[in-house]
Backbone as ProteinMPNN parsed JSONL, in Angstrom:
{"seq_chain_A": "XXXXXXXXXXXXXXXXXXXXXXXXXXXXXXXXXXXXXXXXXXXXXXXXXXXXXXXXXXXXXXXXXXXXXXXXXXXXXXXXXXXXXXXXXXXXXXXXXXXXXXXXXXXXXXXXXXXXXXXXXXXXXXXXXXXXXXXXXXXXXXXXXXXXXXXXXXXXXXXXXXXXXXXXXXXXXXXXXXXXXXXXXXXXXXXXXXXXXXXXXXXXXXXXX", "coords_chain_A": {"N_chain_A": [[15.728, -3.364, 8.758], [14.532, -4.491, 5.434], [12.953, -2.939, 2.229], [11.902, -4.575, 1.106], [11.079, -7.167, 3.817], [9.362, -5.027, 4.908], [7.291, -4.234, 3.465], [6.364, -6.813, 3.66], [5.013, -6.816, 5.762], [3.227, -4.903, 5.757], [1.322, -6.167, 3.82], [0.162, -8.182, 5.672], [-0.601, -6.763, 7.519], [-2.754, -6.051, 6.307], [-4.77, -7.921, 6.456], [-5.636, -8.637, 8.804], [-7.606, -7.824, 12.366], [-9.843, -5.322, 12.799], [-11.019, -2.845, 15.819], [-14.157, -1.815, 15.568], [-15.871, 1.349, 14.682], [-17.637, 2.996, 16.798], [-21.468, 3.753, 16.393], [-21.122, 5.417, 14.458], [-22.438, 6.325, 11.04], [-22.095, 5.412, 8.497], [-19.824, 2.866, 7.375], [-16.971, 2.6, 9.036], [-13.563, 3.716, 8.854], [-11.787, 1.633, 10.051], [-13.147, -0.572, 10.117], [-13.578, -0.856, 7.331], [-10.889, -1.473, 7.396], [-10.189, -3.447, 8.066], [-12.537, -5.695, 7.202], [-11.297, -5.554, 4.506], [-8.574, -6.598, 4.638], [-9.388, -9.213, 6.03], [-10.356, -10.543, 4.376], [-8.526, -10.292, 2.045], [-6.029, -11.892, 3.613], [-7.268, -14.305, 4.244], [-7.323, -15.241, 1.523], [-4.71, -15.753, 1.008], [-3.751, -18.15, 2.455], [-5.221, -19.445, 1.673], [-3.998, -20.33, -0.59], [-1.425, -22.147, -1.657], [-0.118, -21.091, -4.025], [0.149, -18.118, -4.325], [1.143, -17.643, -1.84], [4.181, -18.804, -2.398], [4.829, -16.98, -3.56], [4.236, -17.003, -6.727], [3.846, -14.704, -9.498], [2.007, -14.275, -11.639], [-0.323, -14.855, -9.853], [0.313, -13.338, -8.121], [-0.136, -10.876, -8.968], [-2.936, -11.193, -10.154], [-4.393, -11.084, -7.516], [-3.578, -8.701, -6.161], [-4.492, -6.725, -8.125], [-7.105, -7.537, -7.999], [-8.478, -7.75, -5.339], [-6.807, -5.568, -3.441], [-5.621, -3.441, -5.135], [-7.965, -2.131, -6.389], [-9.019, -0.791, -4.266], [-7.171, 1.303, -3.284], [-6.172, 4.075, -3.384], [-4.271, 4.958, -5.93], [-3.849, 6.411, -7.965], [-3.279, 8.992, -6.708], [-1.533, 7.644, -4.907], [1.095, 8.0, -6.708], [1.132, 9.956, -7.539], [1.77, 11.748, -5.468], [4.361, 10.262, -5.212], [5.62, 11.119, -6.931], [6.159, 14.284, -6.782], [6.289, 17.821, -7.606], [6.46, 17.361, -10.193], [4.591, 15.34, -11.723], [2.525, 17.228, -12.188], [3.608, 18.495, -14.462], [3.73, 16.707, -16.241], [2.687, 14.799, -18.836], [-0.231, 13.138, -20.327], [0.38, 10.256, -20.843], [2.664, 9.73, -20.25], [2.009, 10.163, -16.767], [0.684, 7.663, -17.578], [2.241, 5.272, -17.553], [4.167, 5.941, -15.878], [2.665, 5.355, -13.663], [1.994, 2.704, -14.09], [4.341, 1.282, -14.493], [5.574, 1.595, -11.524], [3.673, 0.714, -10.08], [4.328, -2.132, -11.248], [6.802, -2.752, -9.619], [6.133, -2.371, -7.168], [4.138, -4.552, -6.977], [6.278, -6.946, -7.766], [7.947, -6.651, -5.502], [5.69, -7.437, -3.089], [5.38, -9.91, -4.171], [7.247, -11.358, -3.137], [7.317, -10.913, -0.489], [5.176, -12.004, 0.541], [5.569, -14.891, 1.016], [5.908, -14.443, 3.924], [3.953, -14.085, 5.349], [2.596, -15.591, 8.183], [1.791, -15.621, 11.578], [1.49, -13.06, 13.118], [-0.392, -10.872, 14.76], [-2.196, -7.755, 14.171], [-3.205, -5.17, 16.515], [-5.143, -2.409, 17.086], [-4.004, 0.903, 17.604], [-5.815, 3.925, 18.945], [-8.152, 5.785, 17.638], [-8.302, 8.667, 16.352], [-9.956, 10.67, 15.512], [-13.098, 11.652, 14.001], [-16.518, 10.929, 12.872], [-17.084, 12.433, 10.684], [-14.655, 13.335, 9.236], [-12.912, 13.218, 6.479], [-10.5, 12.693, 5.719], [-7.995, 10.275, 7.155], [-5.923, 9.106, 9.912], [-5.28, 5.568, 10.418], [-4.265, 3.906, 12.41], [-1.824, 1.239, 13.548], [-0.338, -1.824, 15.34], [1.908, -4.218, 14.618], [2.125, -7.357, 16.141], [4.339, -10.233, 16.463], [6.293, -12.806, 15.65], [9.616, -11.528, 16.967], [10.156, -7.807, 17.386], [7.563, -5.665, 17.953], [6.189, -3.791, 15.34], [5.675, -1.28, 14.26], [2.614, 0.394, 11.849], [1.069, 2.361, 9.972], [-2.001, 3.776, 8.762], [-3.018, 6.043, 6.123], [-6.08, 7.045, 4.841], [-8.54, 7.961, 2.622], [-11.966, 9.169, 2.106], [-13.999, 8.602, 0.025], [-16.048, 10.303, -2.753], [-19.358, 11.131, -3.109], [-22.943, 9.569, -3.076], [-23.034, 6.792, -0.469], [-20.233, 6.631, -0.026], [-16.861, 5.247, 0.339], [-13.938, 4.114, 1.745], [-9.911, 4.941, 0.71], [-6.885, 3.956, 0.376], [-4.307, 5.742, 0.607], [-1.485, 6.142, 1.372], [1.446, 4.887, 3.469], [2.677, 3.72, 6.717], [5.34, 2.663, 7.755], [7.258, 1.726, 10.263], [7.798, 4.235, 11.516], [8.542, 5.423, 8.672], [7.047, 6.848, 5.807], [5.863, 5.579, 3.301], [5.059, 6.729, 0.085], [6.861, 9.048, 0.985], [9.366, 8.178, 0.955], [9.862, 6.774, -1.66], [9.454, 9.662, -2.543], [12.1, 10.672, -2.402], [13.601, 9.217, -4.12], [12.429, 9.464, -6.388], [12.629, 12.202, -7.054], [15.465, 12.326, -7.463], [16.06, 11.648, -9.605], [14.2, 12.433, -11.225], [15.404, 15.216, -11.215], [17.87, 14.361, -12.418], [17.416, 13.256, -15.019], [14.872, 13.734, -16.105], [11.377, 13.28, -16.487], [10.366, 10.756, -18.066], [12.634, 9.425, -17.767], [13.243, 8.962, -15.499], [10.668, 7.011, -15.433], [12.375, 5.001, -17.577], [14.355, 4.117, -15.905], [12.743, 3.165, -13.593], [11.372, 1.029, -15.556], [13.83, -0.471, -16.614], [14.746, -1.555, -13.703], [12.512, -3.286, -13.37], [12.576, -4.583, -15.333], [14.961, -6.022, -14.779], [14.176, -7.543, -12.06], [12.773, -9.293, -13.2], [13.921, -10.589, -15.087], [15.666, -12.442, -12.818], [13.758, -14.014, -11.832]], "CA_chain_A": [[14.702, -4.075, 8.007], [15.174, -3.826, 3.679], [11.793, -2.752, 1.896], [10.588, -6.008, 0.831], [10.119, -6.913, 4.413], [8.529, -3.976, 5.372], [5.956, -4.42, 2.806], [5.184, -7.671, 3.788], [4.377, -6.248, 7.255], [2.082, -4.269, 5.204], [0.413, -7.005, 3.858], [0.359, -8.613, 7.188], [-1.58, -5.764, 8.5], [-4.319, -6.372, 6.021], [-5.208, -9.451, 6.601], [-6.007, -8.851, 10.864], [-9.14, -7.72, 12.876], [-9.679, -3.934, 13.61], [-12.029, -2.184, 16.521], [-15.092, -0.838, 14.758], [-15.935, 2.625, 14.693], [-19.227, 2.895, 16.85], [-22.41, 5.059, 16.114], [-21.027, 5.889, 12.516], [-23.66, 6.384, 10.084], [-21.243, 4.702, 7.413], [-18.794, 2.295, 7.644], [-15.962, 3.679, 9.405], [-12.198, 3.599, 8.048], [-10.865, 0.781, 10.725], [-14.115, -1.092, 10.008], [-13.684, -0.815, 6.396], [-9.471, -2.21, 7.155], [-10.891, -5.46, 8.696], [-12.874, -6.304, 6.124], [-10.277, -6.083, 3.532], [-7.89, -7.58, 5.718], [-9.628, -10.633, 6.29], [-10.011, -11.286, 2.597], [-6.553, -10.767, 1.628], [-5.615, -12.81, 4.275], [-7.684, -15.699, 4.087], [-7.2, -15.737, -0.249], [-3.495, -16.326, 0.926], [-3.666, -18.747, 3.761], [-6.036, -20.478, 1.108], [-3.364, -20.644, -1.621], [-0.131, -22.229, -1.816], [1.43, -20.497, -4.645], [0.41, -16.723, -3.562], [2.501, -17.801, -0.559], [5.791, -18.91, -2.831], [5.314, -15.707, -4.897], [3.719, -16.902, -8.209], [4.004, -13.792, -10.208], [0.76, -14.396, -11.852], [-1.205, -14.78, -8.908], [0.505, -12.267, -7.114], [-0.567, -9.736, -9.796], [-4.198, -11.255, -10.025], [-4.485, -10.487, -5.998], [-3.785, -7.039, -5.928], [-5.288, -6.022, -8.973], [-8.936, -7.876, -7.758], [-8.718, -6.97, -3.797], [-5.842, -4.683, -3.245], [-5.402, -1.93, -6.181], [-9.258, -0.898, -5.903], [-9.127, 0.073, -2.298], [-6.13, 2.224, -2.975], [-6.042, 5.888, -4.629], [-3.005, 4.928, -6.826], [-3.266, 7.728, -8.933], [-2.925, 10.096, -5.559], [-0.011, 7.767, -4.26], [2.054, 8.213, -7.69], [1.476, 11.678, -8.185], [2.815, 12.231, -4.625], [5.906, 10.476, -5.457], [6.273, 11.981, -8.095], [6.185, 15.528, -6.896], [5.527, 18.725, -8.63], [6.386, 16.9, -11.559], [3.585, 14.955, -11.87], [1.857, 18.201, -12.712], [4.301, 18.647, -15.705], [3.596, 15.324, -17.13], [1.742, 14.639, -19.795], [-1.222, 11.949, -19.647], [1.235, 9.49, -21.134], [3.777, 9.989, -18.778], [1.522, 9.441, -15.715], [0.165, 6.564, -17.303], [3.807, 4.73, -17.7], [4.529, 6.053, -14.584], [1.788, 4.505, -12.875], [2.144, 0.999, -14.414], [6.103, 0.711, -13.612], [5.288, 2.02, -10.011], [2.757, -0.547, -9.534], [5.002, -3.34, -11.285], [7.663, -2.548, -8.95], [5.418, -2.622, -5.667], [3.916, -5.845, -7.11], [7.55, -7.86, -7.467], [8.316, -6.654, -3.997], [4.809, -8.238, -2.624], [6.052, -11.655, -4.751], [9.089, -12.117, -2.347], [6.787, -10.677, 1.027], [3.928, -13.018, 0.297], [6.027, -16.329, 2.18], [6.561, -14.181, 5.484], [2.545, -14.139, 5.914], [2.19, -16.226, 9.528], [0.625, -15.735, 12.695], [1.298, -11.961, 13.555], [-1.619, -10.114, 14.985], [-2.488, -6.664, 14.378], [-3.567, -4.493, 17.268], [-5.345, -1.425, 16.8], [-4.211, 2.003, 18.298], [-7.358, 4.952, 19.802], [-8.945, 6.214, 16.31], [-7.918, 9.5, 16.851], [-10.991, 10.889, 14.346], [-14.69, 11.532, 13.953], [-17.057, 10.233, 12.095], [-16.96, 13.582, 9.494], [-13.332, 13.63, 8.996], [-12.47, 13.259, 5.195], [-9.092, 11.91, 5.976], [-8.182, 9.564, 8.482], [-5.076, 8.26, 10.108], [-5.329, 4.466, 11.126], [-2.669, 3.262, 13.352], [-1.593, 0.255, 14.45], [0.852, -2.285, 16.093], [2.49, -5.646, 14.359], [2.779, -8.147, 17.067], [4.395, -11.711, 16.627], [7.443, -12.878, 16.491], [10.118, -9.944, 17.081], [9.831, -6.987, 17.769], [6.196, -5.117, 17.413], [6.019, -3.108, 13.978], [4.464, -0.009, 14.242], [1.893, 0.36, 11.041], [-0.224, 3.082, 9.901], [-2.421, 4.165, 7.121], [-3.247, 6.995, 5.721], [-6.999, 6.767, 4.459], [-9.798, 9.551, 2.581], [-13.228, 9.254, 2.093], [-14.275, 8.623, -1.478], [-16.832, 11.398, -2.737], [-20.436, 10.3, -3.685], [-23.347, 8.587, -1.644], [-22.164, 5.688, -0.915], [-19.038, 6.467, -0.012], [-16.151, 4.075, 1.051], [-12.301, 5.049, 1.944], [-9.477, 4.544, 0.218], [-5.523, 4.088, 1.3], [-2.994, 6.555, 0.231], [-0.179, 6.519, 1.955], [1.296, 3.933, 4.48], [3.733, 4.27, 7.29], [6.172, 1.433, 8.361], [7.975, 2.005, 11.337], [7.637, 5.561, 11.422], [8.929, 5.689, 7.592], [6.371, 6.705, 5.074], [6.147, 4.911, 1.546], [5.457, 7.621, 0.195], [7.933, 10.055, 1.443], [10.307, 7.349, 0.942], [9.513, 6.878, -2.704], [9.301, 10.895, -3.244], [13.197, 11.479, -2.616], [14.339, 8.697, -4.536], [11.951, 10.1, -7.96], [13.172, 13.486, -7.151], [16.603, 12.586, -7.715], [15.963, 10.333, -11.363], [13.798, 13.368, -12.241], [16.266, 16.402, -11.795], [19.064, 14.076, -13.176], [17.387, 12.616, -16.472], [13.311, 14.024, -16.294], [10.218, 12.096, -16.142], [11.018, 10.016, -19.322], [14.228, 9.084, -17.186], [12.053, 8.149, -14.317], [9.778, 5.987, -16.208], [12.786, 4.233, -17.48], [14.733, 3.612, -14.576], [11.805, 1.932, -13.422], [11.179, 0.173, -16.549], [15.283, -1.112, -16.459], [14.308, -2.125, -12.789], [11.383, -4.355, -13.292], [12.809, -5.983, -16.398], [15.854, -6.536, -13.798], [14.008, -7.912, -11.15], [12.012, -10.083, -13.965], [14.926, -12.121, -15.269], [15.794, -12.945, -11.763], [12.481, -14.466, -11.432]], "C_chain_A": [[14.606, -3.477, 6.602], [13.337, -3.35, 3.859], [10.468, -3.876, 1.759], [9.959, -6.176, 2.448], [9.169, -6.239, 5.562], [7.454, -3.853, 4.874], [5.434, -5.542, 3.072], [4.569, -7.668, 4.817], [3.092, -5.719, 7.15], [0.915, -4.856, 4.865], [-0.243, -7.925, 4.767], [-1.179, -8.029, 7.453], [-3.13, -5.69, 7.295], [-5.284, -7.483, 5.763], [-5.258, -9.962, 8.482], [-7.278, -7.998, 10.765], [-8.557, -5.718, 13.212], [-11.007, -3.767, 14.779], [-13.509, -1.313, 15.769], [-15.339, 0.27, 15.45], [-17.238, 2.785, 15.449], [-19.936, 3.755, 16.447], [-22.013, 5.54, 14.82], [-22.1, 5.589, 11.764], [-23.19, 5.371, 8.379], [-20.193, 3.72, 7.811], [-16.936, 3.196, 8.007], [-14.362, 2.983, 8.874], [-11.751, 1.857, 9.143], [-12.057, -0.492, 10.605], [-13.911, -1.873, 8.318], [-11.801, -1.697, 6.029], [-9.687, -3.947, 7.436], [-11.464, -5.771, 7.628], [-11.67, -6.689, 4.618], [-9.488, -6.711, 3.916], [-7.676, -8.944, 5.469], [-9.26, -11.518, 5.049], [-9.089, -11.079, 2.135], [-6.084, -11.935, 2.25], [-5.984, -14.29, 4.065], [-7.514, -15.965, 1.932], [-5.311, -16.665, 0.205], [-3.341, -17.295, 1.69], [-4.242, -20.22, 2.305], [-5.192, -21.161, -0.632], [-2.107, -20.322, -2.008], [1.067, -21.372, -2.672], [1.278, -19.103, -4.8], [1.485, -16.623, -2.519], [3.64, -18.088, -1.18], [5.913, -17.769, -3.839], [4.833, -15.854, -6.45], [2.979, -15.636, -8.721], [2.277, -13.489, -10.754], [-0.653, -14.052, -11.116], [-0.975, -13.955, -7.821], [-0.618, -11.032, -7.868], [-2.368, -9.605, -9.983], [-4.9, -10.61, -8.599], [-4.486, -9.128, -5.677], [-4.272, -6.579, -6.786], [-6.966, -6.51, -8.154], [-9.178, -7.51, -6.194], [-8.08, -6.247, -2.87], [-6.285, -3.153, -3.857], [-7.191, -1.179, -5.861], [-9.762, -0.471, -4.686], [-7.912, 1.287, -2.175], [-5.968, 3.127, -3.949], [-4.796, 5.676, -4.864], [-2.849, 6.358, -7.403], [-2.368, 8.692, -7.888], [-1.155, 9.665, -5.143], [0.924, 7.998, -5.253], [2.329, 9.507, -7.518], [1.934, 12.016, -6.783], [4.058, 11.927, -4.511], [6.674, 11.219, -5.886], [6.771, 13.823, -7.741], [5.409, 16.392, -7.513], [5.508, 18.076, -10.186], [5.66, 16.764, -12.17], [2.509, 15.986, -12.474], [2.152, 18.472, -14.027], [3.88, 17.636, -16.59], [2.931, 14.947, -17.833], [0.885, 12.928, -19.725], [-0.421, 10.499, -19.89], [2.273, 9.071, -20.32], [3.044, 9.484, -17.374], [1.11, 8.171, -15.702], [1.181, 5.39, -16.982], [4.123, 4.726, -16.441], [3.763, 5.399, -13.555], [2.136, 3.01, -12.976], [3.37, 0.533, -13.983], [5.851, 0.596, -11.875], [4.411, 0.825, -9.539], [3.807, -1.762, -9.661], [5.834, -3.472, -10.557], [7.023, -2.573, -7.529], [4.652, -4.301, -6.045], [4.44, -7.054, -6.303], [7.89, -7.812, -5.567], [7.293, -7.418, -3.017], [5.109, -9.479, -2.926], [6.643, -12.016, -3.89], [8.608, -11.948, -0.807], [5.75, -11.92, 1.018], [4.315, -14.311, 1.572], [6.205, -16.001, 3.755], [4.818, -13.837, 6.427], [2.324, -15.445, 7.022], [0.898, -15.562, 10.337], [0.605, -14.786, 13.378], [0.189, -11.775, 13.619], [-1.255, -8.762, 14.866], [-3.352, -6.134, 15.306], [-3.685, -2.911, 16.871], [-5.248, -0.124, 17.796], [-5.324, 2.545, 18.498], [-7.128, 5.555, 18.405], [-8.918, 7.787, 16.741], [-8.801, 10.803, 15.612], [-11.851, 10.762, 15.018], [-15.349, 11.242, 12.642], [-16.903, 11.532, 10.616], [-15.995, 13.787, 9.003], [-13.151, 12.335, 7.618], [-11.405, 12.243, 5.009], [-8.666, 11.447, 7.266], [-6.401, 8.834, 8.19], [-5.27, 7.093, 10.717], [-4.157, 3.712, 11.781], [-2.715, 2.263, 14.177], [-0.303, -0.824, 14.864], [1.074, -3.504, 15.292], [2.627, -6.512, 15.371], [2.963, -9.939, 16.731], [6.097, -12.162, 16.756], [8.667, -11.743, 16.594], [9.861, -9.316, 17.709], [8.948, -6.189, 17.527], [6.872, -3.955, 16.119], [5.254, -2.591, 14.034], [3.942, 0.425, 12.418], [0.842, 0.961, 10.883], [-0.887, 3.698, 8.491], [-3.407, 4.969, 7.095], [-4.567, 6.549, 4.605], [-7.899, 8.236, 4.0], [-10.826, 8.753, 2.188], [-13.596, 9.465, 0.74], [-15.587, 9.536, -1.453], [-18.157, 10.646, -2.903], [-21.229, 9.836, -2.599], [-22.594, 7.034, -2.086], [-20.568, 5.292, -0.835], [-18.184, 5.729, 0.693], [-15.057, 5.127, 1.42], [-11.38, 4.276, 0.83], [-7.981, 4.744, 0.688], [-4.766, 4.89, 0.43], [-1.818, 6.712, 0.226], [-0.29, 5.272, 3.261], [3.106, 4.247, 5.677], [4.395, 2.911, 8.31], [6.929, 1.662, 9.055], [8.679, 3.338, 11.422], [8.488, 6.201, 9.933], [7.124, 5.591, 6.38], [6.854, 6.133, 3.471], [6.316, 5.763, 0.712], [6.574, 8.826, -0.126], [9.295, 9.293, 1.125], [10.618, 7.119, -0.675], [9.793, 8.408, -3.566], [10.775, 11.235, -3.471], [13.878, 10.774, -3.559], [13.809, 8.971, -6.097], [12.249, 11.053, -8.088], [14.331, 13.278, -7.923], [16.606, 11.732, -9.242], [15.324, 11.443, -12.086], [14.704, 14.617, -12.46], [17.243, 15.733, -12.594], [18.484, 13.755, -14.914], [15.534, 12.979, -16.675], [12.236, 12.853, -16.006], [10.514, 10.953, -17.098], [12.166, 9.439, -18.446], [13.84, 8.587, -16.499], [11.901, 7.339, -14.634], [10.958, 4.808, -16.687], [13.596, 3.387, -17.016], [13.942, 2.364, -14.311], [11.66, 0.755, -14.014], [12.267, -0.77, -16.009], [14.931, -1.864, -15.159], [13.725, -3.668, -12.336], [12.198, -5.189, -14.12], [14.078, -6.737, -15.979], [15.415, -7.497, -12.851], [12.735, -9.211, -11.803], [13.095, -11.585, -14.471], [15.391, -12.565, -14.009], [14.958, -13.856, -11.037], [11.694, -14.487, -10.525]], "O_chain_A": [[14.591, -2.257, 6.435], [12.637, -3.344, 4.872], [9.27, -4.045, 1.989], [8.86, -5.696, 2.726], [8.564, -6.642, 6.555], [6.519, -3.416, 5.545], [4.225, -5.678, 2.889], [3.597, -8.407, 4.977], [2.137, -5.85, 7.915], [-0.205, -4.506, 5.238], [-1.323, -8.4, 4.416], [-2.306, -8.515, 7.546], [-4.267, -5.32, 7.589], [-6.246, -7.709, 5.029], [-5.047, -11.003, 9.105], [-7.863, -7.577, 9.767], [-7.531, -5.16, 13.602], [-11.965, -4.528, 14.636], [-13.51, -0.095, 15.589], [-15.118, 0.334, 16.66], [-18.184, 2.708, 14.666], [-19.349, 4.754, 16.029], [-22.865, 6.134, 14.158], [-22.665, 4.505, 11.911], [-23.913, 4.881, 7.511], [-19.679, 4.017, 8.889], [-16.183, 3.972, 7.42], [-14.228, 1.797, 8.573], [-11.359, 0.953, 8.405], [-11.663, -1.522, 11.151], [-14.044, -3.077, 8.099], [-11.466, -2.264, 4.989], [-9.375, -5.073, 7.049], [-10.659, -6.286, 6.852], [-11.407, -7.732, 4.019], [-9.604, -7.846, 3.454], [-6.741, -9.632, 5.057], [-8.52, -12.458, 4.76], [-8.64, -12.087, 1.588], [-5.751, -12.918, 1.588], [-5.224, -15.219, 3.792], [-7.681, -17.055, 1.385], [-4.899, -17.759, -0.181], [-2.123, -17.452, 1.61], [-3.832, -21.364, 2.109], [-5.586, -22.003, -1.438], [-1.6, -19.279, -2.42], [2.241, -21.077, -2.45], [2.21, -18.592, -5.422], [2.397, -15.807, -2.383], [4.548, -17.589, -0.516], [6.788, -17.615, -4.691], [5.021, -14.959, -7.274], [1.785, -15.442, -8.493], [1.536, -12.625, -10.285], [-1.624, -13.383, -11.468], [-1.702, -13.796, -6.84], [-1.61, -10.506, -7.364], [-3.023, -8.562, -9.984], [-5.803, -9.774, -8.634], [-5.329, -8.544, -4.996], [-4.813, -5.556, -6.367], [-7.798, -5.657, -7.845], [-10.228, -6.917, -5.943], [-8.476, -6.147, -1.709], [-6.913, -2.201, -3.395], [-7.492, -0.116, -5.317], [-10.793, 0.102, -4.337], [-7.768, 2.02, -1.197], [-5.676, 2.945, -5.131], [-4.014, 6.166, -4.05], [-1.93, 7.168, -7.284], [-1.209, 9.067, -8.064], [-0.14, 10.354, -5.049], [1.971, 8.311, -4.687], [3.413, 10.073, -7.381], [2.799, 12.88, -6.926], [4.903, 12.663, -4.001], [7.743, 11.767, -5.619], [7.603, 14.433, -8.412], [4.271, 16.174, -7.93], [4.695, 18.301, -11.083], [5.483, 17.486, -13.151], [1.653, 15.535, -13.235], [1.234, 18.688, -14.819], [3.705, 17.913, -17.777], [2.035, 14.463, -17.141], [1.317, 11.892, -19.22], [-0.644, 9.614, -19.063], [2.489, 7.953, -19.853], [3.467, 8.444, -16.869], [1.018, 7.463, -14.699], [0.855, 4.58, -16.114], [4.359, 3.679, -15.837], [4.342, 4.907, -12.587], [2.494, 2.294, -12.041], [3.517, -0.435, -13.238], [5.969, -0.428, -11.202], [4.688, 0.13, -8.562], [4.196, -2.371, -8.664], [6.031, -4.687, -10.508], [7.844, -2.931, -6.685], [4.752, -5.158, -5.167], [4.06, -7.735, -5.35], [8.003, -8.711, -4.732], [7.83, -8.056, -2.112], [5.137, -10.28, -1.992], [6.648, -13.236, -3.73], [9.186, -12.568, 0.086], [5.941, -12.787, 1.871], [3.689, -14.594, 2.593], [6.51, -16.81, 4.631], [4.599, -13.509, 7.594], [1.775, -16.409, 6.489], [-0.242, -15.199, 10.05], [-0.076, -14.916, 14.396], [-0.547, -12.295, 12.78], [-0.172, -8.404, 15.327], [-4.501, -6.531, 15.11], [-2.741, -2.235, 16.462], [-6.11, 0.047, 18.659], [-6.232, 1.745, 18.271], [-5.98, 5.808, 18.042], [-9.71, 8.044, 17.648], [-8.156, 11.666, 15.017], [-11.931, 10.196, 16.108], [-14.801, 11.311, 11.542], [-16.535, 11.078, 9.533], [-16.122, 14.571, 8.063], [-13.219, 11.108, 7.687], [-11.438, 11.223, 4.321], [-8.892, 12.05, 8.316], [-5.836, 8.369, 7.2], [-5.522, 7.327, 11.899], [-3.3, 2.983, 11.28], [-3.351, 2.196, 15.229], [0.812, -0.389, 14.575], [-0.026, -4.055, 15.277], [3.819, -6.4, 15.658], [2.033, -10.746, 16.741], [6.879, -11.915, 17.673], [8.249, -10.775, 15.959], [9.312, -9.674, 18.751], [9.344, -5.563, 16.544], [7.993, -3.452, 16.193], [4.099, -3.002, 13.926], [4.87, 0.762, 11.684], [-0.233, 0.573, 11.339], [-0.309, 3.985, 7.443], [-4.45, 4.866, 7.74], [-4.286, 5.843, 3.637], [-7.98, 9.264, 4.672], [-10.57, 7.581, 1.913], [-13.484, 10.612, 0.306], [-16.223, 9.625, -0.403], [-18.052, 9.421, -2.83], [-20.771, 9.646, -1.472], [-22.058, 6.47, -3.04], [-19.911, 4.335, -1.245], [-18.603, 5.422, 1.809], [-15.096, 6.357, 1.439], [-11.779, 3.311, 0.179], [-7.795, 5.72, 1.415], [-4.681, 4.439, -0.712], [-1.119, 7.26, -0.626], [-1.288, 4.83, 3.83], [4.182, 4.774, 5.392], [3.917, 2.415, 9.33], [7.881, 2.014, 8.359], [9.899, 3.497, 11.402], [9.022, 7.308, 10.006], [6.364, 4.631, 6.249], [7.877, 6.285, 2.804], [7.467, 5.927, 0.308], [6.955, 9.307, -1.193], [10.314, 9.981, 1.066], [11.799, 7.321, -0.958], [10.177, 8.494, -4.733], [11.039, 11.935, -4.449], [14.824, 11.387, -4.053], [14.598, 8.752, -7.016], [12.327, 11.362, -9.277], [14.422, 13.881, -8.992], [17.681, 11.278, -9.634], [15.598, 11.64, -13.27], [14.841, 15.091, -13.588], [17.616, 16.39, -13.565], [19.187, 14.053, -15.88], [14.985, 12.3, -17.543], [12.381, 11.787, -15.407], [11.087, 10.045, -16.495], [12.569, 8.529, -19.171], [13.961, 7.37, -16.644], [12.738, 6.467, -14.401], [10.697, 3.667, -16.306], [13.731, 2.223, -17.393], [14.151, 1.176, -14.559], [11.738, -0.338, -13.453], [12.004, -1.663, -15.204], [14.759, -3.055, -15.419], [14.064, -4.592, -11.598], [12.524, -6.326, -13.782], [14.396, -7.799, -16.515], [16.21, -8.422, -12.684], [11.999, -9.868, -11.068], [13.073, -12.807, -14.326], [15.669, -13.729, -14.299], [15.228, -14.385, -9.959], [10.61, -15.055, -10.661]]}, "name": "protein", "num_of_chains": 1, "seq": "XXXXXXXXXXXXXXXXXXXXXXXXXXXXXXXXXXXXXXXXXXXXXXXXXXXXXXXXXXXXXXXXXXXXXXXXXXXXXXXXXXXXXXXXXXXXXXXXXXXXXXXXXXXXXXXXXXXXXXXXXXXXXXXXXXXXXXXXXXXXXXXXXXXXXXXXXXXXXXXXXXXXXXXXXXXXXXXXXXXXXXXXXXXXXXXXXXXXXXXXXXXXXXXXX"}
């Protein structure tokens, strides 16, 4: 199975029902996946050209009920490595924006494989005080089940929500998957080299439409 659709598995999985968390004093992480879920799901169900990939409206979608549920900064700078430490605010910001445009395009081309899979939720293997949370669960429709889990923390503040970090597609993290392939762009040509890899990438996977 390539990346694309492994990510649209991803998107899949947020757009199904989870088990709520009982007795939590806050909304609990698998509580807090359902809800987003739904509304991803039903925005796409509700509009034809999210489902053929319109670029536009892909990009509107995850920026308005995607990107602010997910500690981007955190998942870059773990691609990135130690690097990321090296990098000057310029550099992360570049680096961020390619990284996103490049998980975008790949959602564009997953978007049409959104059906009638259900997500089933593994035993919440957490308490209500725990900071960081693994959520794990199952793909089931047609195929073979797609194991799907996500890596969630606890935003600071009252008031606090969660947010996704890290995601794990059939026992491959994003991630981790992501970190060896920036390793090797940064020892060969630096962050600057990185950044335009990426760049070259997108503006590849742009004229292709």
């Amino acid at each position: 199975m390539n990346r694309r659709h492994l990510l649209a598995k991803t998107l899949v999985a947020w757009a199904m029902t989870a088990t709520p968390w009982l007795h939590a004093a806050e909304e609990p992480p698998d509580a807090w996946i359902k809800r987003l879920s739904t509304d991803v799901l039903d925005t796409i169900k509700n509009d034809k050209s999210l489902q053929s990939g319109n670029l536009p409206k892909v990009i509107a979608l995850v920026d308005s009920k995607i990107m602010p549920n997910v500690d981007f900064q955190r998942m870059t700078a773990s691609a990135a490595g130690p690097a990321w430490r090296k990098a000057t605010p310029e550099q992360q910001k570049s680096l961020q924006e390619e990284f996103k445009i490049l998980l975008v395009r790949t959602y564009a081309g997953a978007l049409s494989q959104v059906s009638d899979q259900e997500v089933f939720l593994k035993p919440l293997r957490a308490s209500p005080d725990d900071k960081e949370v693994v959520v794990r669960t199952e793909i089931r429709g047609r195929g073979d089940p797609v194991q799907l889990d996500y890596r969630v923390q606890k935003t600071p503040g009252q008031g606090a929500g969660w947010k996704i970090f890290d995601l794990n597609v059939m026992g491959v993290w994003l991630v981790e998957t992501y970190r060896g392939q920036f390793a090797q762009e940064i020892n060969a040509k630096g962050m600057d080299g990185l950044i335009a890899t990426l760049a070259e990438r997108n503006k590849a996977n742009a004229r292709k439409g």
